[in-house]
């Protein structure tokens, strides 16, 4: 097992390097000159001053040299300084925004896992019933609706029309911190983030559960007098949940994209909102640093998914 995880970790590191190269090249291929992000339009510089600034920033060097310089500094924990926020280091800025994003994502995914698995089990047990059909139609509608549209509709209905939740932010400005205030701001964006993933988990769980419910060992358990609830929860659920674990692990990366929409609509002070503003201001160091940090998170989640497989089903062996 240790050898397997070391191999996966090495592969993850190679993927991180490939990802950083791709983002670096795409940023350089974007329209405009990277030096424009460093200039103040109200205080134009002469060509000599621009050339001196380009040389000081290393932008006069070939792309491979620029990338290797960034990679060497990144390996040492230095992601540079933000362009949009003068004098602010990128790494502390990302760490400051990671907490709110993790809070939003983990809350949304936890809600999605509980709702999705429960709805999938109910749909499989009540197969082809009105409940199963209703859940299937609801899941189809949720999955087919774009993330930004769900966010805007949720904001309008629950925050503007019904006034059940705040319209944005993480805390009420000027008010002392309280857990109640935090939960009031968190509930709506986390619920909207959970919608699409709970529908995905439900469909996978239902399909897997139907397959498991037809297995011979469950008929044997029932014949021995085991109650139906124990048959479903103790025997069927543990085997049916394995494909869903894989889906949960692969969903983390997708959830980051969903969080970007949610954070932008609700002005949630997390990584997604930071990346949107970094793209608008061409803040290259923040974009590169955020991409690297997100990549590390996705790789760690995939490793934890493999570990969860072995915990849920001890029969699984890694050769």
Short mmCIF file of C-alpha atoms in Angstrom, two decimals:
data_model
loop_
_atom_site.label_atom_id
_atom_site.label_comp_id
_atom_site.label_asym_id
_atom_site.label_seq_id
_atom_site.Cartn_x
_atom_site.Cartn_y
_atom_site.Cartn_z
CA UNK A 1 0.00 0.00 0.00
CA UNK A 2 2.83 2.41 0.83
CA UNK A 3 4.45 1.78 -2.54
CA UNK A 4 1.13 2.38 -4.30
CA UNK A 5 0.58 5.71 -2.56
CA UNK A 6 4.14 6.81 -3.29
CA UNK A 7 3.58 6.06 -6.98
CA UNK A 8 0.29 7.98 -6.94
CA UNK A 9 2.02 10.89 -5.18
CA UNK A 10 4.80 10.94 -7.78
CA UNK A 11 2.22 10.89 -10.58
CA UNK A 12 0.38 13.72 -8.85
CA UNK A 13 3.53 15.83 -8.74
CA UNK A 14 4.06 15.32 -12.46
CA UNK A 15 0.45 16.35 -13.06
CA UNK A 16 1.00 19.50 -10.99
CA UNK A 17 4.03 20.44 -13.09
CA UNK A 18 2.10 19.80 -16.31
CA UNK A 19 -0.81 21.89 -15.02
CA UNK A 20 1.43 24.79 -14.03
CA UNK A 21 3.14 24.72 -17.46
CA UNK A 22 -0.23 24.75 -19.23
CA UNK A 23 -1.52 27.70 -17.18
CA UNK A 24 1.77 29.57 -17.60
CA UNK A 25 1.66 29.20 -21.38
CA UNK A 26 -2.03 30.11 -21.63
CA UNK A 27 -1.45 33.28 -19.61
CA UNK A 28 1.41 34.27 -21.90
CA UNK A 29 -0.68 33.54 -25.00
CA UNK A 30 -3.57 35.69 -23.74
CA UNK A 31 -4.10 38.95 -25.67
CA UNK A 32 -2.07 41.87 -24.43
CA UNK A 33 1.34 42.31 -22.89
CA UNK A 34 1.90 40.91 -19.36
CA UNK A 35 3.65 44.15 -18.47
CA UNK A 36 0.33 46.00 -18.89
CA UNK A 37 -0.88 44.49 -15.63
CA UNK A 38 1.91 46.29 -13.77
CA UNK A 39 1.26 49.73 -15.26
CA UNK A 40 -0.86 52.53 -13.86
CA UNK A 41 -2.90 54.03 -16.73
CA UNK A 42 -2.91 57.38 -14.91
CA UNK A 43 0.89 57.47 -14.79
CA UNK A 44 2.25 56.29 -18.16
CA UNK A 45 5.87 55.19 -18.39
CA UNK A 46 8.36 55.87 -21.11
CA UNK A 47 9.65 53.02 -23.25
CA UNK A 48 12.96 53.08 -21.36
CA UNK A 49 11.16 52.78 -18.02
CA UNK A 50 8.97 49.95 -19.39
CA UNK A 51 12.06 48.08 -20.62
CA UNK A 52 13.69 48.50 -17.19
CA UNK A 53 10.55 47.21 -15.46
CA UNK A 54 10.35 44.27 -17.84
CA UNK A 55 13.98 43.40 -17.10
CA UNK A 56 13.47 43.74 -13.32
CA UNK A 57 10.49 41.38 -13.44
CA UNK A 58 12.34 38.88 -15.63
CA UNK A 59 9.81 39.25 -18.44
CA UNK A 60 12.60 39.88 -20.94
CA UNK A 61 13.77 36.29 -20.55
CA UNK A 62 12.56 33.37 -22.71
CA UNK A 63 9.45 31.58 -21.47
CA UNK A 64 11.31 28.46 -20.23
CA UNK A 65 13.62 30.63 -18.15
CA UNK A 66 10.67 32.55 -16.70
CA UNK A 67 8.83 29.35 -15.83
CA UNK A 68 11.83 27.69 -14.19
CA UNK A 69 12.42 30.83 -12.10
CA UNK A 70 8.78 30.74 -10.94
CA UNK A 71 8.94 26.98 -10.25
CA UNK A 72 12.15 27.31 -8.23
CA UNK A 73 10.61 30.04 -6.09
CA UNK A 74 7.33 28.11 -5.73
CA UNK A 75 9.15 24.99 -4.49
CA UNK A 76 10.67 27.21 -1.81
CA UNK A 77 7.24 28.46 -0.75
CA UNK A 78 7.51 31.82 -2.50
CA UNK A 79 4.63 32.47 -4.93
CA UNK A 80 5.58 36.08 -5.45
CA UNK A 81 3.57 39.28 -4.92
CA UNK A 82 0.10 40.17 -6.11
CA UNK A 83 -0.07 42.71 -8.92
CA UNK A 84 -3.50 44.04 -8.03
CA UNK A 85 -2.66 44.35 -4.32
CA UNK A 86 0.67 46.12 -4.12
CA UNK A 87 3.06 44.64 -1.55
CA UNK A 88 0.80 41.67 -0.69
CA UNK A 89 2.42 38.24 -0.94
CA UNK A 90 0.43 35.64 -2.86
CA UNK A 91 0.78 32.70 -0.46
CA UNK A 92 -0.66 34.45 2.66
CA UNK A 93 -3.42 35.90 0.45
CA UNK A 94 -4.36 32.42 -0.79
CA UNK A 95 -4.25 30.98 2.73
CA UNK A 96 -6.59 33.74 3.88
CA UNK A 97 -9.09 32.84 1.14
CA UNK A 98 -8.77 29.06 1.49
CA UNK A 99 -10.73 28.90 4.76
CA UNK A 100 -13.98 30.44 3.41
CA UNK A 101 -13.81 28.30 0.27
CA UNK A 102 -13.25 25.10 2.25
CA UNK A 103 -16.13 26.01 4.55
CA UNK A 104 -18.47 26.54 1.59
CA UNK A 105 -17.31 23.49 -0.37
CA UNK A 106 -17.22 21.03 2.52
CA UNK A 107 -20.63 22.15 3.77
CA UNK A 108 -22.13 21.88 0.30
CA UNK A 109 -20.53 18.49 -0.39
CA UNK A 110 -21.56 17.12 3.01
CA UNK A 111 -25.14 18.14 2.32
CA UNK A 112 -24.94 16.65 -1.18
CA UNK A 113 -23.52 13.34 0.08
CA UNK A 114 -26.18 12.89 2.76
CA UNK A 115 -29.09 13.92 0.52
CA UNK A 116 -27.80 12.11 -2.56
CA UNK A 117 -27.12 8.79 -0.86
CA UNK A 118 -30.38 8.86 1.08
CA UNK A 119 -32.42 9.73 -2.04
CA UNK A 120 -30.59 7.07 -4.07
CA UNK A 121 -31.35 4.37 -1.51
CA UNK A 122 -35.02 5.41 -1.34
CA UNK A 123 -35.26 5.44 -5.13
CA UNK A 124 -33.75 1.95 -5.40
CA UNK A 125 -35.93 0.47 -2.65
CA UNK A 126 -39.06 2.15 -4.08
CA UNK A 127 -38.06 1.46 -7.67
CA UNK A 128 -40.54 2.59 -10.36
CA UNK A 129 -42.85 4.08 -7.74
CA UNK A 130 -44.15 7.66 -7.77
CA UNK A 131 -41.39 8.63 -5.29
CA UNK A 132 -38.69 7.16 -7.55
CA UNK A 133 -40.06 8.89 -10.65
CA UNK A 134 -40.38 12.21 -8.81
CA UNK A 135 -36.81 12.04 -7.55
CA UNK A 136 -35.58 11.18 -11.05
CA UNK A 137 -37.38 14.14 -12.63
CA UNK A 138 -36.08 16.49 -9.95
CA UNK A 139 -32.52 15.22 -10.43
CA UNK A 140 -32.79 15.71 -14.21
CA UNK A 141 -33.98 19.30 -13.80
CA UNK A 142 -31.21 20.12 -11.33
CA UNK A 143 -28.44 18.58 -13.45
CA UNK A 144 -29.62 20.24 -16.67
CA UNK A 145 -29.81 23.73 -15.15
CA UNK A 146 -26.51 25.71 -15.44
CA UNK A 147 -24.74 26.52 -12.16
CA UNK A 148 -24.88 30.29 -12.65
CA UNK A 149 -28.61 30.15 -13.38
CA UNK A 150 -29.30 28.14 -10.22
CA UNK A 151 -27.25 30.64 -8.22
CA UNK A 152 -29.08 33.65 -9.65
CA UNK A 153 -32.52 32.06 -9.23
CA UNK A 154 -31.72 31.00 -5.66
CA UNK A 155 -30.47 34.49 -4.83
CA UNK A 156 -33.56 36.14 -6.30
CA UNK A 157 -36.14 33.79 -4.78
CA UNK A 158 -34.76 33.18 -1.29
CA UNK A 159 -32.85 36.42 -0.66
CA UNK A 160 -34.79 39.07 -2.61
CA UNK A 161 -38.38 37.79 -2.76
CA UNK A 162 -38.76 35.65 0.35
CA UNK A 163 -35.96 37.33 2.36
CA UNK A 164 -35.12 34.05 4.07
CA UNK A 165 -31.37 34.54 3.73
CA UNK A 166 -28.83 37.37 3.32
CA UNK A 167 -28.11 38.40 -0.25
CA UNK A 168 -24.35 38.03 -0.04
CA UNK A 169 -21.16 38.07 1.95
CA UNK A 170 -19.93 35.77 4.67
CA UNK A 171 -20.80 37.93 7.68
CA UNK A 172 -22.91 41.01 8.31
CA UNK A 173 -20.66 44.08 7.88
CA UNK A 174 -20.06 45.94 11.13
CA UNK A 175 -21.72 43.30 13.28
CA UNK A 176 -19.80 41.23 15.85
CA UNK A 177 -19.00 37.67 14.81
CA UNK A 178 -21.57 35.06 15.72
CA UNK A 179 -22.10 31.49 14.59
CA UNK A 180 -25.75 32.22 13.88
CA UNK A 181 -24.84 35.04 11.51
CA UNK A 182 -22.27 32.83 9.75
CA UNK A 183 -24.77 30.00 9.29
CA UNK A 184 -27.38 32.44 7.98
CA UNK A 185 -24.97 33.57 5.25
CA UNK A 186 -23.68 30.04 4.57
CA UNK A 187 -26.94 28.11 4.24
CA UNK A 188 -28.18 29.42 0.88
CA UNK A 189 -24.92 29.29 -1.15
CA UNK A 190 -23.98 25.89 0.33
CA UNK A 191 -27.45 24.51 -0.47
CA UNK A 192 -27.23 25.73 -4.07
CA UNK A 193 -23.76 24.22 -4.41
CA UNK A 194 -25.09 20.93 -3.03
CA UNK A 195 -28.02 20.70 -5.44
CA UNK A 196 -26.30 19.46 -8.57
CA UNK A 197 -23.93 17.10 -6.74
CA UNK A 198 -26.70 15.55 -4.66
CA UNK A 199 -28.52 14.78 -7.93
CA UNK A 200 -25.40 13.10 -9.35
CA UNK A 201 -24.83 11.09 -6.19
CA UNK A 202 -28.49 10.05 -6.15
CA UNK A 203 -28.38 8.68 -9.72
CA UNK A 204 -25.17 6.72 -9.10
CA UNK A 205 -26.39 5.45 -5.73
CA UNK A 206 -29.73 4.33 -7.12
CA UNK A 207 -28.13 2.42 -10.00
CA UNK A 208 -25.55 0.75 -7.77
CA UNK A 209 -28.12 -0.05 -5.08
CA UNK A 210 -30.49 -1.72 -7.56
CA UNK A 211 -27.67 -3.96 -8.74
CA UNK A 212 -26.71 -4.93 -5.18
CA UNK A 213 -30.30 -5.57 -4.09
CA UNK A 214 -30.52 -8.42 -6.62
CA UNK A 215 -27.52 -10.28 -5.19
CA UNK A 216 -27.94 -13.76 -3.69
CA UNK A 217 -26.36 -12.93 -0.34
CA UNK A 218 -29.15 -10.46 0.40
CA UNK A 219 -31.77 -13.13 -0.27
CA UNK A 220 -29.84 -15.39 2.11
CA UNK A 221 -29.83 -12.68 4.78
CA UNK A 222 -33.57 -12.24 4.47
CA UNK A 223 -34.10 -16.01 4.61
CA UNK A 224 -32.16 -16.11 7.88
CA UNK A 225 -34.60 -13.62 9.39
CA UNK A 226 -32.52 -10.44 9.15
CA UNK A 227 -34.77 -7.37 9.20
CA UNK A 228 -35.20 -5.37 6.00
CA UNK A 229 -33.64 -2.23 7.52
CA UNK A 230 -30.52 -4.18 8.53
CA UNK A 231 -30.36 -5.80 5.10
CA UNK A 232 -30.42 -2.40 3.40
CA UNK A 233 -28.10 -0.51 5.74
CA UNK A 234 -25.62 -3.13 6.95
CA UNK A 235 -25.30 -5.32 3.86
CA UNK A 236 -26.47 -3.58 0.69
CA UNK A 237 -25.42 0.00 1.39
CA UNK A 238 -21.80 -0.79 2.20
CA UNK A 239 -21.27 -2.56 -1.13
CA UNK A 240 -23.37 -0.18 -3.22
CA UNK A 241 -21.57 2.92 -1.97
CA UNK A 242 -18.19 2.07 -3.55
CA UNK A 243 -18.89 3.69 -6.97
CA UNK A 244 -20.24 6.75 -5.17
CA UNK A 245 -16.97 7.11 -3.25
CA UNK A 246 -15.12 7.31 -6.57
CA UNK A 247 -17.60 9.92 -7.80
CA UNK A 248 -17.19 11.97 -4.62
CA UNK A 249 -13.41 12.04 -5.07
CA UNK A 250 -13.64 13.12 -8.71
CA UNK A 251 -16.31 15.71 -7.85
CA UNK A 252 -13.95 17.81 -5.73
CA UNK A 253 -12.26 19.33 -8.77
CA UNK A 254 -15.61 20.01 -10.45
CA UNK A 255 -16.96 21.53 -7.23
CA UNK A 256 -14.24 24.17 -7.39
CA UNK A 257 -15.69 25.40 -10.68
CA UNK A 258 -19.15 25.48 -9.14
CA UNK A 259 -17.81 27.35 -6.14
CA UNK A 260 -16.44 30.06 -8.44
CA UNK A 261 -19.95 30.81 -9.72
CA UNK A 262 -21.45 30.66 -6.23
CA UNK A 263 -18.79 32.90 -4.70
CA UNK A 264 -19.12 35.43 -7.52
CA UNK A 265 -22.91 35.64 -7.21
CA UNK A 266 -22.96 35.78 -3.41
CA UNK A 267 -19.76 37.82 -3.02
CA UNK A 268 -18.35 35.04 -0.83
CA UNK A 269 -14.75 35.97 0.14
CA UNK A 270 -13.13 32.73 -1.02
CA UNK A 271 -10.70 31.40 -3.58
CA UNK A 272 -13.23 31.48 -6.42
CA UNK A 273 -13.98 35.18 -6.05
CA UNK A 274 -10.25 35.88 -5.75
CA UNK A 275 -9.52 34.02 -9.00
CA UNK A 276 -12.28 35.85 -10.88
CA UNK A 277 -10.86 39.22 -9.81
CA UNK A 278 -7.31 38.02 -10.60
CA UNK A 279 -8.36 37.17 -14.16
CA UNK A 280 -10.05 40.57 -14.54
CA UNK A 281 -6.91 42.41 -13.38
CA UNK A 282 -4.44 40.03 -15.09
CA UNK A 283 -2.91 39.22 -11.71
CA UNK A 284 -0.67 36.41 -13.01
CA UNK A 285 1.05 35.48 -9.72
CA UNK A 286 -2.32 34.99 -8.00
CA UNK A 287 -3.66 32.89 -10.88
CA UNK A 288 -0.57 30.67 -10.93
CA UNK A 289 -0.53 30.31 -7.14
CA UNK A 290 -4.25 29.54 -6.90
CA UNK A 291 -3.99 26.95 -9.68
CA UNK A 292 -1.09 25.25 -7.90
CA UNK A 293 -2.91 25.22 -4.56
CA UNK A 294 -6.12 23.84 -6.08
CA UNK A 295 -4.14 21.15 -7.89
CA UNK A 296 -2.51 20.05 -4.63
CA UNK A 297 -5.94 19.82 -3.02
CA UNK A 298 -7.39 17.69 -5.83
CA UNK A 299 -4.46 15.27 -5.73
CA UNK A 300 -4.71 14.86 -1.95
CA UNK A 301 -8.45 14.20 -2.24
CA UNK A 302 -7.82 11.47 -4.82
CA UNK A 303 -5.33 9.81 -2.46
CA UNK A 304 -7.87 9.96 0.37
CA UNK A 305 -10.45 8.42 -1.98
CA UNK A 306 -8.19 5.42 -2.55
CA UNK A 307 -7.74 5.09 1.21
CA UNK A 308 -11.51 5.30 1.76
CA UNK A 309 -11.97 2.43 -0.69
CA UNK A 310 -9.83 0.16 1.45
CA UNK A 311 -11.61 1.26 4.64
CA UNK A 312 -15.11 0.65 3.27
CA UNK A 313 -14.21 -2.67 1.62
CA UNK A 314 -11.26 -4.48 3.30
CA UNK A 315 -11.29 -7.05 0.49
CA UNK A 316 -9.67 -4.50 -1.82
CA UNK A 317 -5.94 -5.06 -2.13
CA UNK A 318 -3.49 -2.91 -4.04
CA UNK A 319 -0.74 -4.81 -5.83
#
